[in-house]
Amino acid sequence: MKISYNWIKQFIKTDWPAEQTSELLTDLGLEVEGLTAYQSVKGGLQGVVVGEVLTCEQHSNADKLKVTTVNIGAETPVQIVCGAPNVAAGQKVPVATIGTTLYTEDGEAWTIKKGKIRGEESFGMICAEDELGLGKSHDGIMVLAEDTVVGTPCAELFNIENDEVFEIGLTPNRADAMSHFGTARDLKAGLLHKDINLELITPSVSAFHVDSRSLKIDIEVANNELAPRYCGVTISGVKVGDSPAWIQNRLKAIGLSPINNIVDATNYVLHELGQPLHAFDADKISDNKIEVKTVEKGTKFTTLDGVERELHEDDLMICDSEKPLCIAGVFGGIDSGVTQNTRNIFLESAYFNPVSVRKTAKRHALNTDASFRFERGIDPNITEYALKRAALLIKEVAGGEITSDISDFYSNKIEDFQVHLSFDKVTKLIGQEIPKETIKSILWSLEIKVNNVTETGLGLTIPAYRNDVQREADVIEEILRVYGYNNIHTTTKLNASISNSSKFEDHKLQNVIGNQLASQGFYEIMANSLTTPSYITLSEQLKEEHNVTILNPLSNDLSVMRQSLLFSGLEAVSYNINRRRSDLKLFEFGKTYHDYNGTREEYKHLTLFVTGNKTQESWVSKQQKGDFFYLKGTIETALERLGISRYKTTSSKNDAFIEGVQYSQGKMALVDFGIVKSKTLKHFDISQDVLFADFNWDNIIEVAKRNKIKFTDIPKYPEVRRDFALLLDDKVTFDDIYTIAKQTEKQLLKNVNLFDVYQGKNLPSGKKSYAVSFMFQDERKTLTDKVVDKIMNKLQSNFENKLGAELR
């Protein structure tokens, strides 16, 4: 938000430097993020002086050029070549001397240099209005009054306004400060606390009166909840044109482009008092009637930007007896606005429901100065005052007369807030006792009325425009920001308590696994928990009735909470692939949200995504695809890092996979992983395979807590390895071999590993060959061949009897 310092000084007569004022505003909670200089004429006419044309002769080599000698107050006159048709001897003119910087209408700078024009030297430039930024005329040079003194800097002749503009990072709760008056009100409170008592000057509306009652507009408010207050008045006989320079300068200083005197006046009051207004061409209002209501869904309406919009049944509209004229509090219509031909206007000032305005603005992707204020909550008690202020300003700059009484519909008055403030609570929250008189003084400076005073506290009335101050804690925050956070002393004693926390706390385990995955080349992603309801069509296991829907969604694509982390992760995969990053290893910690018969439930998950090559391209090694077994190894190392080594392997029931596996312990599923269906990938425009793993993080934490980590010495005695090449039926899995081996030898068998699989030529139909290694170790002595051979014979016998295996 931009705030003009000169404009603030209309409300509070301070002589503080802008830098010092910006520090105070920041201390008050209106953080000044930048301070820039503004000049009504860019460059301030520095280097431009009054000159007198002594001679004016035709250029010998150009019909449209004149060669002049000009007295600019220097020791000798200067020669200037000029192309203006109206230049003549004896004129007093503005001259841009050598080295002067001028600016184009677009703000581009250019410097006056000595030069030759068609063979004649030129030492400056005689300027037109538009070249100096003093007007738009370029018909000829600017001729000054005859009594103007030669050599006088032109900056002294013209009313150039120099201003300083604060760029304030306004927080959403400070709706009261969304204007120059609101900022000045805060500044007054801050100065008062520094023992500088300045009067807060408000624009007078005492001159407001009805000139005649010749143009009455009937008003009907159909929905008092959406439009709690609505005021209007007519002004007839206005003349639409340019605004006076002082209004244009105020608006330009804060980054607004002047439009015409009517619109500029409403914008001026908007930024002056924080009350949005809208001017309608009264002659375009059918039957002289305004209706504030909603319209049928799908009604077409063209706004001022020329865009045809389809209205929602909840959009509050300003209508006449036949058609919509304006989206209330958001944007005007193209057919009812003020034009150069407008002679009579209907001026509107209202308080619209903040939630309604916000929803409408979001629905139509509109963000205007009016909606910005309405959706945060303006002062409901300033509506009529701002209307009078704007009406008087329009009469001043556009003429006309007020031709109706003010119509004010305010059926249910918005009351001030009542709060009780405890002195003990102030001391407790702030951590330092503030004198009671100081507290009362601060509250008075903030226009918070003290109704009663006791030994223990104060009964307060908070003005309605402070809709962010409704609790005792809010009042204490107001006291503290004016008192000054820097004035609160810090203690020299530091108290701390040590809590006994478990190493199995969620965030600690997340850090452990997150660091491990990052060291393996994975990147962490954070996806939005809000998603589109259409994703449930990609899985038969996701049900629409289980969606947790958002009451006030930003859009339909963000209208439900996600039931799965798969789809938001695939969005990230697709986004990266479309930007030529096709080798991806991603992980995300997040939650899913479900509605089971009115009961809301959340589940924590860790998901992994692997696609493309698992290693970078290199001349020393071939690229390898990230396959199912790579993902399996990553999952098992993560489980092992958490001390989870025992789990059951079954087929996954998750319909997201072409082929999937589930690891579980007891009745608790730990992780499902596999290859994502091509149909799902196609929905995200992904043409390469994607591997996905979904850890049930709640179950992982529960299982990890049960495991007791035991530390043992490194064995002194060597391991012994033996291998089998087994001919097996196709239906036999490695898990079958692993289970039988572990049951056969529980003490000495340390590891079973499948290191080769063969199917094809020279094998019987329906058969496959597994090459399996077995690692044995005795921690108390060296194993002998006799002991190992005995175990291997048992293993062979069990494989043959239970699996029908044959040694190759």
XYZ file of N, CA, C and O in Angstrom, residues 395-482:
352
model
N -18.613 18.377 -6.851
C -19.117 19.721 -7.168
C -17.969 20.694 -7.392
O -18.027 21.555 -8.275
N -16.901 20.527 -6.592
C -15.755 21.429 -6.695
C -15.012 21.262 -8.012
O -14.610 22.251 -8.625
N -14.834 20.013 -8.468
C -13.991 19.771 -9.638
C -14.776 19.583 -10.925
O -14.205 19.671 -12.011
N -16.103 19.299 -10.814
C -16.881 19.033 -12.029
C -18.155 19.865 -12.100
O -18.943 19.702 -13.041
N -18.364 20.730 -11.125
C -19.558 21.548 -11.139
C -20.796 20.733 -10.807
O -20.728 19.654 -10.222
N -21.956 21.233 -11.164
C -23.207 20.537 -10.911
C -23.798 20.911 -9.575
O -23.269 21.744 -8.822
N -24.947 20.309 -9.272
C -25.611 20.564 -8.003
C -26.212 19.260 -7.473
O -26.511 18.335 -8.230
N -26.339 19.187 -6.162
C -26.903 18.007 -5.513
C -28.412 18.056 -5.662
O -29.066 19.010 -5.226
N -28.976 17.009 -6.264
C -30.387 17.080 -6.660
C -31.246 16.002 -5.996
O -32.288 15.606 -6.525
N -30.827 15.510 -4.839
C -31.675 14.591 -4.067
C -31.177 14.551 -2.634
O -30.029 14.919 -2.339
N -32.061 14.118 -1.764
C -31.627 13.832 -0.401
C -30.782 12.561 -0.410
O -30.873 11.727 -1.317
N -29.987 12.393 0.621
C -29.216 11.155 0.749
C -30.153 10.043 1.200
O -30.862 10.180 2.204
N -30.165 8.960 0.460
C -30.903 7.765 0.862
C -29.944 6.864 1.630
O -28.878 6.512 1.124
N -30.297 6.516 2.852
C -29.413 5.718 3.713
C -30.195 4.529 4.256
O -31.079 4.684 5.101
N -29.873 3.325 3.780
C -30.514 2.089 4.244
C -29.559 1.385 5.195
O -28.538 0.841 4.777
N -29.911 1.408 6.479
C -29.045 0.849 7.520
C -29.955 0.216 8.570
O -30.131 0.744 9.657
N -30.545 -0.917 8.197
C -31.598 -1.517 9.027
C -31.058 -2.102 10.321
O -31.657 -1.929 11.386
N -29.910 -2.792 10.265
C -29.331 -3.409 11.459
C -27.956 -2.796 11.703
O -26.976 -3.171 11.053
N -27.911 -1.850 12.609
C -26.671 -1.131 12.866
C -25.603 -2.074 13.399
O -25.861 -2.910 14.260
N -24.402 -1.941 12.861
C -23.265 -2.733 13.330
C -22.726 -2.066 14.586
O -22.253 -0.917 14.550
N -22.835 -2.771 15.696
C -22.499 -2.196 16.990
C -21.001 -2.254 17.264
O -20.268 -3.085 16.717
N -20.552 -1.341 18.137
C -19.176 -1.382 18.619
C -18.977 -2.603 19.516
O -19.933 -3.197 20.011
N -17.721 -2.989 19.717
C -17.407 -4.174 20.517
C -17.165 -3.784 21.972
O -16.557 -2.743 22.255
N -17.655 -4.610 22.883
C -17.455 -4.387 24.311
C -16.414 -5.383 24.834
O -16.552 -6.589 24.640
N -15.371 -4.865 25.482
C -14.285 -5.715 25.981
C -13.906 -5.255 27.379
O -13.865 -4.055 27.657
N -13.640 -6.221 28.269
C -13.117 -5.904 29.601
C -11.624 -6.194 29.614
O -11.170 -7.267 29.196
N -10.856 -5.228 30.075
C -9.397 -5.351 30.111
C -8.915 -5.449 31.545
O -9.203 -4.579 32.375
N -8.168 -6.508 31.861
C -7.594 -6.709 33.186
C -6.161 -6.191 33.205
O -5.355 -6.544 32.333
N -5.837 -5.349 34.212
C -4.471 -4.834 34.320
C -3.476 -5.969 34.564
O -2.351 -5.944 34.041
N -3.886 -6.971 35.352
C -2.992 -8.101 35.615
C -2.694 -8.870 34.334
O -1.571 -9.335 34.121
N -3.717 -9.009 33.456
C -3.506 -9.731 32.202
C -2.555 -8.949 31.294
O -1.739 -9.546 30.576
N -2.641 -7.626 31.326
C -1.725 -6.801 30.537
C -0.283 -7.072 30.962
O 0.604 -7.308 30.141
N -0.059 -7.046 32.294
C 1.293 -7.274 32.815
C 1.772 -8.684 32.497
O 2.936 -8.899 32.127
N 0.878 -9.659 32.613
C 1.253 -11.052 32.389
C 1.644 -11.299 30.929
O 2.656 -11.958 30.655
N 0.862 -10.770 29.996
C 1.149 -11.019 28.583
C 2.349 -10.216 28.086
O 3.143 -10.721 27.287
N 2.482 -8.989 28.545
C 3.578 -8.141 28.076
C 4.882 -8.485 28.788
O 5.968 -8.372 28.221
N 4.761 -8.937 30.042
C 5.965 -9.263 30.796
C 6.561 -8.074 31.496
O 7.692 -8.135 32.010
N 5.832 -6.986 31.550
C 6.320 -5.766 32.196
C 5.110 -4.910 32.555
O 4.149 -4.823 31.797
N 5.144 -4.303 33.704
C 4.023 -3.482 34.139
C 4.076 -2.117 33.463
O 5.104 -1.441 33.475
N 2.957 -1.758 32.842
C 2.821 -0.442 32.213
C 1.890 0.391 33.086
O 0.826 -0.091 33.498
N 2.263 1.635 33.408
C 1.408 2.471 34.265
C -0.025 2.551 33.733
O -0.252 2.609 32.521
N -0.987 2.541 34.652
C -2.392 2.543 34.273
C -2.762 3.790 33.471
O -3.561 3.725 32.535
N -2.188 4.924 33.854
C -2.499 6.154 33.126
C -1.973 6.097 31.700
O -2.586 6.636 30.775
N -0.821 5.444 31.525
C -0.270 5.279 30.171
C -1.188 4.404 29.330
O -1.439 4.688 28.148
N -1.706 3.342 29.950
C -2.635 2.451 29.237
C -3.865 3.225 28.793
O -4.300 3.129 27.633
N -4.439 4.019 29.693
C -5.639 4.782 29.350
C -5.347 5.821 28.275
O -6.177 6.065 27.386
N -4.161 6.412 28.335
C -3.785 7.408 27.335
C -3.654 6.779 25.955
O -4.116 7.342 24.951
N -3.047 5.598 25.903
C -2.887 4.902 24.625
C -4.252 4.525 24.053
O -4.520 4.715 22.857
N -5.117 4.009 24.910
C -6.452 3.618 24.450
C -7.221 4.835 23.928
O -7.916 4.751 22.906
N -7.105 5.944 24.616
C -7.781 7.165 24.175
C -7.249 7.609 22.813
O -8.024 8.007 21.929
N -5.938 7.511 22.616
C -5.343 7.932 21.342
C -5.779 7.026 20.193
O -5.773 7.446 19.031
N -6.181 5.779 20.511
C -6.640 4.835 19.494
C -8.155 4.874 19.321
O -8.729 4.005 18.649
N -8.801 5.868 19.938
C -10.252 6.044 19.861
C -11.009 4.869 20.477
O -12.140 4.562 20.095
N -10.371 4.202 21.435
C -11.028 3.155 22.217
C -11.561 3.809 23.487
O -10.809 4.343 24.298
N -12.884 3.787 23.656
C -13.528 4.506 24.749
C -13.474 3.708 26.042
O -13.759 2.511 26.074
N -13.063 4.374 27.119
C -13.041 3.760 28.451
C -14.379 4.063 29.119
O -14.671 5.214 29.456
N -15.186 3.036 29.322
C -16.519 3.220 29.904
C -16.480 3.288 31.420
O -17.190 4.084 32.039
N -15.667 2.430 32.022
C -15.568 2.429 33.486
C -14.178 1.960 33.893
O -13.501 1.232 33.163
N -13.778 2.414 35.072
C -12.441 2.119 35.595
C -12.585 1.542 36.989
O -13.300 2.086 37.838
N -11.901 0.410 37.217
C -11.833 -0.179 38.553
C -10.370 -0.404 38.907
O -9.472 -0.142 38.093
N -10.136 -0.903 40.105
C -8.766 -1.182 40.522
C -8.145 -2.303 39.688
O -6.927 -2.367 39.527
N -8.995 -3.182 39.177
C -8.469 -4.357 38.479
C -8.480 -4.235 36.961
O -7.778 -4.990 36.284
N -9.264 -3.314 36.416
C -9.311 -3.256 34.962
C -10.189 -2.152 34.415
O -10.624 -1.255 35.154
N -10.452 -2.245 33.116
C -11.201 -1.216 32.406
C -12.314 -1.871 31.585
O -12.141 -2.948 31.014
N -13.454 -1.200 31.512
C -14.513 -1.590 30.585
C -14.391 -0.732 29.344
O -14.406 0.501 29.435
N -14.265 -1.362 28.172
C -13.930 -0.631 26.960
C -14.981 -0.807 25.873
O -15.662 -1.840 25.798
N -15.088 0.204 25.020
C -15.892 0.127 23.800
C -14.955 0.310 22.620
O -14.310 1.361 22.483
N -14.868 -0.717 21.773
C -13.977 -0.699 20.608
C -14.779 -0.234 19.404
O -15.845 -0.782 19.119
N -14.313 0.784 18.670
C -15.074 1.245 17.496
C -15.218 0.145 16.455
O -14.344 -0.718 16.307
N -16.318 0.184 15.728
C -16.653 -0.895 14.785
C -15.626 -1.040 13.677
O -15.481 -2.130 13.110
N -14.907 0.037 13.349
C -13.939 -0.081 12.262
C -12.721 -0.907 12.660
O -11.949 -1.322 11.801
N -12.541 -1.178 13.949
C -11.448 -2.051 14.385
C -11.980 -3.471 14.545
O -12.113 -4.002 15.638
N -12.338 -4.091 13.424
C -12.909 -5.433 13.482
C -11.897 -6.499 13.868
O -12.251 -7.663 14.046
N -10.623 -6.130 14.000
C -9.610 -7.092 14.430
C -9.351 -7.012 15.932
O -8.524 -7.757 16.461
N -10.061 -6.120 16.631
C -9.860 -5.966 18.075
C -11.182 -6.293 18.768
O -12.034 -5.427 18.963
N -11.344 -7.560 19.130
C -12.589 -8.003 19.748
C -12.355 -8.778 21.041
O -13.307 -9.156 21.706
N -11.091 -9.028 21.384
C -10.768 -9.800 22.585
C -9.814 -9.000 23.461
O -9.198 -8.031 23.010
N -9.692 -9.439 24.676
C -8.772 -8.775 25.602
C -7.343 -8.824 25.076
O -6.606 -7.829 25.148
N -6.953 -9.968 24.525
C -5.594 -10.103 23.990
C -5.351 -9.132 22.838
O -4.234 -8.608 22.683
N -6.387 -8.860 22.029
C -6.242 -7.909 20.921
C -5.994 -6.499 21.441
O -5.187 -5.748 20.886
N -6.684 -6.145 22.513
C -6.493 -4.815 23.103
C -5.078 -4.680 23.648
O -4.421 -3.647 23.483
N -4.593 -5.735 24.289
C -3.229 -5.699 24.839
C -2.213 -5.536 23.711
O -1.220 -4.812 23.852
N -2.466 -6.188 22.591
C -1.574 -6.030 21.441
C -1.573 -4.582 20.949
O -0.521 -4.038 20.583
N -2.743 -3.942 20.942
C -2.819 -2.535 20.551
C -2.014 -1.654 21.496
O -1.294 -0.748 21.076
N -2.150 -1.915 22.794
C -1.395 -1.146 23.787
C 0.099 -1.313 23.553
O 0.869 -0.338 23.556
N 0.523 -2.548 23.313
C 1.945 -2.839 23.178
C 2.540 -2.214 21.928
O 3.662 -1.691 21.966
N 1.816 -2.222 20.813
C 2.401 -1.680 19.589
C 2.575 -0.169 19.668
O 3.500 0.387 19.060
N 1.693 0.508 20.410
C 1.850 1.952 20.581
C 2.892 2.254 21.657
O 3.719 3.166 21.510
